[in-house]
Coordinates of C-alpha atoms in Angstrom, one line a residue:
M1 CA 11.4 48.7 -35.0
P2 CA 13.7 51.7 -34.5
L3 CA 15.3 52.5 -31.2
L4 CA 14.1 55.9 -30.0
V5 CA 16.8 58.4 -28.8
S6 CA 16.0 59.7 -25.4
D7 CA 19.3 61.1 -24.1
F8 CA 19.1 64.3 -26.2
C9 CA 19.7 67.9 -24.8
W10 CA 17.9 71.1 -25.6
S11 CA 18.0 74.7 -24.6
Q12 CA 16.2 77.9 -25.7
T13 CA 16.2 81.7 -25.8
D14 CA 13.3 83.9 -26.7
S15 CA 14.1 83.6 -30.4
T16 CA 15.9 80.3 -30.9
V17 CA 15.8 76.6 -29.9
H18 CA 19.0 74.6 -29.6
I19 CA 18.9 70.8 -29.8
S20 CA 21.8 68.3 -29.4
V21 CA 21.2 64.7 -30.5
P22 CA 24.0 62.1 -29.9
L23 CA 24.7 60.1 -33.0
K24 CA 25.9 57.0 -31.0
G25 CA 28.9 56.2 -33.3
A26 CA 27.1 56.8 -36.6
R27 CA 29.0 58.5 -39.4
A28 CA 27.7 61.9 -40.7
D29 CA 26.9 60.4 -44.1
M30 CA 24.7 57.8 -42.5
V31 CA 22.4 60.4 -40.9
D32 CA 19.0 61.3 -42.4
V33 CA 17.6 64.7 -41.3
L34 CA 14.2 66.1 -41.9
C35 CA 13.0 69.5 -40.6
T36 CA 9.7 71.3 -41.2
E37 CA 7.9 74.1 -39.3
E38 CA 6.6 71.8 -36.7
Y39 CA 8.5 68.5 -37.0
L40 CA 12.2 67.4 -36.6
K41 CA 13.5 63.9 -37.4
V42 CA 17.0 62.5 -37.1
H43 CA 17.4 58.9 -38.4
F44 CA 20.5 56.8 -38.2
P45 CA 19.6 53.1 -38.2
P46 CA 18.7 51.6 -35.9
Y47 CA 18.2 54.8 -33.9
L48 CA 15.5 57.4 -34.5
F49 CA 14.9 60.8 -32.9
E50 CA 11.7 62.8 -33.7
A51 CA 10.1 65.8 -32.2
F52 CA 6.7 67.3 -32.8
L53 CA 7.8 70.9 -31.9
Y54 CA 5.8 72.8 -29.3
E55 CA 5.4 75.8 -31.7
P56 CA 6.3 76.5 -35.4
V57 CA 9.9 77.4 -36.3
L58 CA 11.4 79.1 -39.4
D59 CA 12.6 76.0 -41.2
H60 CA 14.2 78.0 -44.0
R61 CA 16.5 79.7 -41.5
S62 CA 17.2 76.6 -39.4
S63 CA 20.7 75.1 -39.4
A64 CA 22.3 71.8 -38.6
K65 CA 25.8 70.7 -37.8
L66 CA 26.9 67.1 -37.8
G67 CA 30.3 66.1 -36.3
N68 CA 32.2 64.9 -33.3
G69 CA 29.4 62.2 -32.7
V70 CA 26.6 64.8 -32.2
A71 CA 24.0 66.6 -34.4
L72 CA 23.4 70.2 -33.4
F73 CA 20.3 72.1 -34.5
N74 CA 19.6 75.8 -34.3
L75 CA 15.9 76.5 -34.9
P76 CA 14.7 80.1 -35.0
K77 CA 11.2 80.5 -33.5
K78 CA 8.4 81.9 -35.6
T79 CA 7.1 83.7 -32.5
E80 CA 9.6 85.0 -30.0
R81 CA 8.6 83.7 -26.6
V82 CA 9.7 81.0 -24.2
W83 CA 8.2 77.5 -24.8
E84 CA 6.9 75.5 -21.9
D85 CA 8.4 72.3 -23.4
L86 CA 10.3 71.2 -26.6
M87 CA 7.5 68.9 -27.8
K88 CA 3.7 68.9 -28.0
T89 CA 1.8 66.6 -25.8
S90 CA 1.1 63.1 -27.0
R91 CA -2.5 63.9 -28.0
E92 CA -1.5 67.0 -30.0
S93 CA 1.3 65.1 -31.6
Q94 CA -1.1 62.4 -32.8
R95 CA -3.5 65.0 -34.1
F96 CA -0.7 66.7 -36.0
A97 CA 0.6 63.5 -37.4
A98 CA -2.9 62.6 -38.5
T99 CA -3.4 65.8 -40.4
E100 CA 0.1 65.7 -42.0
N101 CA -0.3 62.1 -43.1
Y102 CA -3.9 62.3 -44.3
E103 CA -2.9 62.4 -48.0
I104 CA -0.6 59.4 -47.6
I105 CA -3.4 57.4 -45.8
T106 CA -5.9 58.1 -48.5
K107 CA -3.5 56.9 -51.2
L108 CA -2.3 53.9 -49.2
P109 CA -4.4 51.3 -51.0
L110 CA -3.2 52.4 -54.4
L111 CA 0.4 52.5 -53.2
M112 CA 0.1 48.9 -51.8
K113 CA -1.4 47.7 -55.1
Y114 CA 1.6 49.2 -56.9
I115 CA 4.1 47.7 -54.5
L116 CA 2.5 44.2 -54.8
W117 CA 2.5 44.5 -58.6
L118 CA 6.3 45.4 -58.5
E119 CA 7.0 42.4 -56.3
Q120 CA 5.0 40.1 -58.6
E121 CA 6.9 41.3 -61.6
E122 CA 10.2 40.9 -59.8
R123 CA 9.3 37.3 -58.8
E124 CA 8.4 36.5 -62.4
N125 CA 11.7 37.9 -63.7
I126 CA 13.6 35.8 -61.2
Q127 CA 11.6 32.7 -62.1
K128 CA 12.4 33.3 -65.8
M129 CA 16.1 33.6 -65.0
K130 CA 16.0 30.3 -63.1
E131 CA 14.2 28.6 -65.9
V132 CA 16.8 29.8 -68.5
E133 CA 19.7 28.6 -66.2
R134 CA 18.0 25.2 -65.7
Q135 CA 17.5 24.7 -69.4
K136 CA 21.1 25.6 -70.1
T137 CA 22.3 23.1 -67.5
S138 CA 20.1 20.4 -68.8
E139 CA 21.4 20.9 -72.4
E140 CA 25.0 20.7 -71.2
L141 CA 24.2 17.5 -69.2
E142 CA 22.6 15.9 -72.3
A143 CA 25.5 16.9 -74.5
W144 CA 28.0 15.3 -72.0
Q145 CA 25.9 12.1 -71.8
Q146 CA 25.8 11.9 -75.6
R147 CA 29.6 12.3 -75.9
L148 CA 30.1 9.5 -73.3
K149 CA 27.6 7.3 -75.1
D150 CA 29.4 7.9 -78.5
R151 CA 32.8 7.1 -76.9
R152 CA 31.5 3.8 -75.5
E153 CA 30.0 2.9 -78.8
E154 CA 33.3 3.6 -80.5
R155 CA 35.2 1.3 -78.1
R156 CA 32.6 -1.4 -78.7
V157 CA 33.1 -1.2 -82.4
T158 CA 36.9 -1.3 -82.2
G159 CA 37.0 -4.3 -79.9
G160 CA 36.0 -3.1 -76.5
V161 CA 38.3 -2.6 -73.5
T162 CA 41.7 -4.1 -73.6
P163 CA 42.8 -6.6 -70.9
G164 CA 44.5 -5.1 -67.9
E165 CA 42.5 -1.8 -68.4
D166 CA 39.6 -0.7 -66.3
R167 CA 36.4 0.8 -67.7
G168 CA 37.9 4.2 -67.6
G169 CA 40.8 3.2 -69.8
V170 CA 43.4 3.4 -67.0
K171 CA 45.8 0.5 -66.4
P172 CA 46.3 -1.0 -62.9
G173 CA 49.1 0.7 -61.0
E174 CA 48.5 3.9 -62.8
D175 CA 46.4 6.7 -61.2
R176 CA 43.9 8.9 -63.0
G177 CA 46.6 11.5 -63.5
G178 CA 48.8 9.2 -65.5
V179 CA 51.5 8.9 -62.8
T180 CA 52.9 5.4 -62.1
P181 CA 53.9 4.2 -58.6
G182 CA 57.4 5.3 -57.5
E183 CA 57.2 8.4 -59.7
D184 CA 56.2 11.8 -58.5
R185 CA 54.1 14.4 -60.5
G186 CA 57.3 15.9 -62.0
G187 CA 58.2 12.6 -63.6
K188 CA 61.1 11.9 -61.2
N189 CA 61.7 8.6 -59.5
A190 CA 61.2 8.6 -55.7
A191 CA 64.7 7.2 -55.3
E192 CA 66.2 10.3 -56.8
L193 CA 64.6 12.7 -54.3
P194 CA 66.9 14.2 -51.7
P195 CA 66.8 12.8 -48.1
P196 CA 64.7 14.7 -45.5
R197 CA 66.5 17.6 -43.8
S198 CA 67.8 17.0 -40.3
R199 CA 65.9 18.3 -37.4
G200 CA 67.1 21.2 -35.3
N201 CA 66.0 23.6 -32.6
I202 CA 65.4 27.3 -33.1
Q203 CA 66.0 29.7 -30.2
V204 CA 63.2 32.2 -29.8
S205 CA 63.4 35.3 -27.5
F206 CA 60.3 37.4 -26.9
T207 CA 60.6 41.2 -26.9
P208 CA 59.1 42.7 -23.6
R209 CA 55.8 44.4 -24.2
V210 CA 55.6 48.2 -23.8
F211 CA 51.9 48.1 -22.8
P212 CA 50.8 46.6 -19.5
T213 CA 47.8 44.7 -20.9
A214 CA 48.0 41.0 -21.9
L215 CA 48.6 40.4 -25.6
R216 CA 45.3 38.6 -26.0
E217 CA 43.4 41.6 -24.5
S218 CA 45.4 44.3 -26.4
R219 CA 44.8 46.0 -29.7
V220 CA 48.1 45.2 -31.4
A221 CA 47.7 47.2 -34.6
E222 CA 46.7 50.4 -32.8
E223 CA 49.4 50.0 -30.2
E224 CA 52.1 49.4 -32.9
E225 CA 50.9 52.5 -34.8
W226 CA 51.0 54.6 -31.7
L227 CA 54.5 53.5 -30.8
Q228 CA 55.7 54.2 -34.4
K229 CA 54.1 57.7 -34.3
Q230 CA 55.9 58.4 -31.0
A231 CA 59.2 57.3 -32.4
E232 CA 58.7 59.5 -35.4
A233 CA 57.8 62.4 -33.2
R234 CA 61.0 62.0 -31.2
R235 CA 63.1 62.0 -34.4
A236 CA 61.2 64.8 -36.1
L237 CA 62.8 68.3 -36.4
G238 CA 61.1 71.5 -37.6
A239 CA 61.9 72.9 -41.0
D240 CA 63.0 76.2 -39.5
V241 CA 65.7 74.9 -37.1
E242 CA 68.4 76.4 -39.3
Q243 CA 67.0 79.8 -38.3
L244 CA 67.6 79.1 -34.6
Q245 CA 71.4 78.8 -34.7
D246 CA 71.7 81.1 -31.7
L247 CA 70.0 78.6 -29.3
T248 CA 72.0 76.5 -26.9
E249 CA 72.0 72.7 -27.2
A250 CA 69.5 72.4 -24.4
E251 CA 67.2 75.0 -25.9
R252 CA 67.0 72.9 -29.1
N253 CA 65.6 69.9 -27.2
P254 CA 61.8 69.9 -27.3
D255 CA 61.6 67.7 -24.2
W256 CA 63.7 70.3 -22.3
L257 CA 61.5 73.1 -23.5
K258 CA 58.4 71.2 -22.5
E259 CA 59.7 70.7 -19.0
K260 CA 60.6 74.4 -18.8
G261 CA 57.1 75.3 -19.9
D262 CA 55.6 73.0 -17.3
K263 CA 57.6 74.7 -14.6
R264 CA 56.5 78.2 -15.8
F265 CA 52.9 77.0 -15.7
T266 CA 53.2 75.7 -12.2
A267 CA 54.7 79.0 -11.1
G268 CA 51.8 81.0 -12.7
D269 CA 53.9 82.4 -15.5
Y270 CA 51.5 81.5 -18.3
H271 CA 53.0 83.8 -20.9
G272 CA 56.4 82.4 -20.3
A273 CA 55.0 78.8 -20.5
V274 CA 53.4 79.7 -23.8
N275 CA 56.7 81.0 -25.2
A276 CA 58.4 77.8 -24.2
Y277 CA 55.8 75.6 -25.8
N278 CA 55.8 77.8 -29.0
L279 CA 59.5 77.2 -29.4
A280 CA 59.2 73.5 -28.7
I281 CA 56.4 73.2 -31.4
R282 CA 58.7 75.0 -33.9
L283 CA 61.3 72.3 -33.3
N284 CA 58.9 69.4 -33.3
S285 CA 55.2 69.7 -34.2
K286 CA 54.4 66.1 -33.7
I287 CA 54.3 66.0 -29.9
P288 CA 50.7 66.1 -28.6
A289 CA 51.6 67.2 -25.1
L290 CA 53.0 70.5 -26.3
Y291 CA 49.6 71.5 -27.8
S292 CA 47.6 70.2 -24.9
N293 CA 49.7 72.0 -22.3
R294 CA 49.7 75.2 -24.4
A295 CA 45.9 74.9 -24.4
A296 CA 45.9 74.8 -20.6
C297 CA 47.9 78.1 -20.6
H298 CA 45.5 79.8 -23.0
L299 CA 42.6 78.6 -20.8
K300 CA 44.2 80.4 -17.9
L301 CA 44.7 83.5 -20.1
G302 CA 41.2 83.5 -21.4
N303 CA 42.2 82.8 -25.1
L304 CA 39.3 80.5 -25.6
H305 CA 39.5 80.1 -29.3
K306 CA 43.2 79.2 -29.1
V307 CA 42.3 76.6 -26.5
V308 CA 39.9 74.9 -28.9
E309 CA 42.5 75.0 -31.7
D310 CA 45.4 73.6 -29.6
A311 CA 43.2 70.9 -27.9
S312 CA 41.8 69.8 -31.2
Q313 CA 45.4 69.5 -32.6
A314 CA 46.4 67.4 -29.6
L315 CA 43.5 65.1 -30.0
Q316 CA 44.3 64.6 -33.7
L317 CA 47.9 63.6 -32.7
L318 CA 46.6 61.3 -29.9
T319 CA 45.6 58.6 -32.4
P320 CA 45.0 55.8 -32.5
P321 CA 43.3 55.7 -29.0
V322 CA 45.2 53.2 -26.8
A323 CA 45.7 52.7 -23.1
A324 CA 49.1 54.6 -23.2
N325 CA 47.5 57.9 -24.3
A326 CA 44.1 57.6 -22.4
A327 CA 45.0 60.1 -19.7
A328 CA 46.3 62.6 -22.3
R329 CA 43.1 62.3 -24.3
V330 CA 41.1 63.0 -21.1
R331 CA 43.1 66.2 -20.4
A332 CA 42.8 67.5 -24.0
S333 CA 39.0 66.8 -24.1
V334 CA 38.4 68.5 -20.7
R335 CA 40.4 71.6 -21.8
R336 CA 38.5 72.0 -25.0
G337 CA 35.2 71.3 -23.3
S338 CA 35.9 74.0 -20.7
A339 CA 36.6 76.5 -23.5
F340 CA 33.4 75.6 -25.2
C341 CA 31.4 76.1 -22.0
Q342 CA 33.0 79.5 -21.4
L343 CA 32.0 80.4 -24.9
Q344 CA 28.5 79.3 -24.0
L345 CA 28.6 76.5 -26.6
Y346 CA 27.3 74.1 -24.0
A347 CA 26.3 71.3 -26.4
E348 CA 29.9 71.0 -27.8
G349 CA 31.3 71.3 -24.2
L350 CA 29.0 68.5 -23.0
Q351 CA 30.1 66.3 -25.8
D352 CA 33.8 66.7 -24.9
F353 CA 33.2 66.1 -21.2
Q354 CA 31.2 63.0 -22.0
T355 CA 34.0 61.8 -24.2
A356 CA 36.4 62.3 -21.3
L357 CA 34.0 60.5 -18.8
K358 CA 33.7 57.6 -21.2
I359 CA 37.5 57.1 -21.1
D360 CA 37.6 57.6 -17.3
P361 CA 34.1 56.6 -16.0
D362 CA 35.1 56.5 -12.3
N363 CA 36.3 60.2 -12.3
E364 CA 33.9 61.9 -9.8
A365 CA 35.0 65.4 -10.8
L366 CA 34.1 64.7 -14.4
Q367 CA 30.7 63.3 -13.3
R368 CA 30.0 66.5 -11.4
D369 CA 31.0 68.7 -14.4
V370 CA 28.8 66.7 -16.8
Q371 CA 25.8 67.1 -14.5
K372 CA 26.6 70.8 -14.0
I373 CA 26.6 71.4 -17.8
R374 CA 23.3 69.6 -18.2
D375 CA 21.8 71.7 -15.5
I376 CA 23.0 74.9 -17.3
M377 CA 21.5 73.6 -20.6
Q378 CA 18.2 72.9 -18.8
G379 CA 18.2 76.3 -17.3
S380 CA 18.4 75.1 -13.7
A381 CA 21.8 76.6 -13.0
H382 CA 23.4 79.9 -13.9
T383 CA 27.1 79.3 -13.4
H384 CA 29.7 78.2 -15.9
T385 CA 31.9 75.2 -15.4
H386 CA 35.7 75.8 -15.3
T387 CA 37.7 72.6 -15.2
H388 CA 41.5 72.9 -15.7
T389 CA 43.9 70.0 -15.6
H390 CA 47.6 70.3 -16.3

């Protein structure tokens, strides 16, 4: 029996219904979607979401977007007016389902008979295959027994088994592989083998772990990949460094430029901070903090689409997800979620805030922001959420 999805979100205008269904870790290619004028189904085993819509929608103009762990639906209404609820009452849903499935119900006996016939035919085919294999094995066994019988008859005619030889034709002191005692499989005498090597002690020194978690509780492969990516990022240089010959030695250091940008941000000089981060990214485009901090500047300046672009790039570089980059992933997710909310894309914003809250579940500020976004989507609040973390 499928598990019903109950933690979905929906909102509406006079002309359109917006529905957000969490995919709970399922890949986009595993999701089955069905939409008609009065029915919506999202199936990703073992979960199922279905809605008998309150009023008809224009299914040929409806759209769906799968990604970032959520399925987003935009359903244009056939009649422009506000719905009292997303779904019909249970009695109306049952009546609708009964009318829609009438044809299937009437044809059910014939379908069942066809299914049973297919199953019977499949069982008969399997039984035939078993019978063929059984007969083949029996013939091979009979042939082997006949060869053994002929061999014994030949020995009896030629005088039987010679003294000192067992019934298998092997002499005492000789194993079945034809190797005599004192001789190894390579035909060498045991006395010719070299003596055992002398024992010794090997000194082992353990490298201190970079991550604070115990080794048995850690994700070694992901942690090693993250450390390797960080080392490569420190060594990387942009392809256009040769065009920046007029810079001082300090200005060619991405870490120095990042620190300079952080100071400009703290002082409220967001344009100056963006310029510092831009130059640092030209020198080294593999440092996720540069994109995340530049996203914070663009959020202050109201460049919301640039916030989404930079925060997405930062999250792409913050892989694999390990304890060392957890805080950075929270900051990037919150900044992108804040930009989505200011663009009134509340479903996408809620997804990012929920991702951040999953990483840091005890963060009370994140809990309040998630609830505020849900209130906005339900129409019980009229203010946007603005959460900035630098």
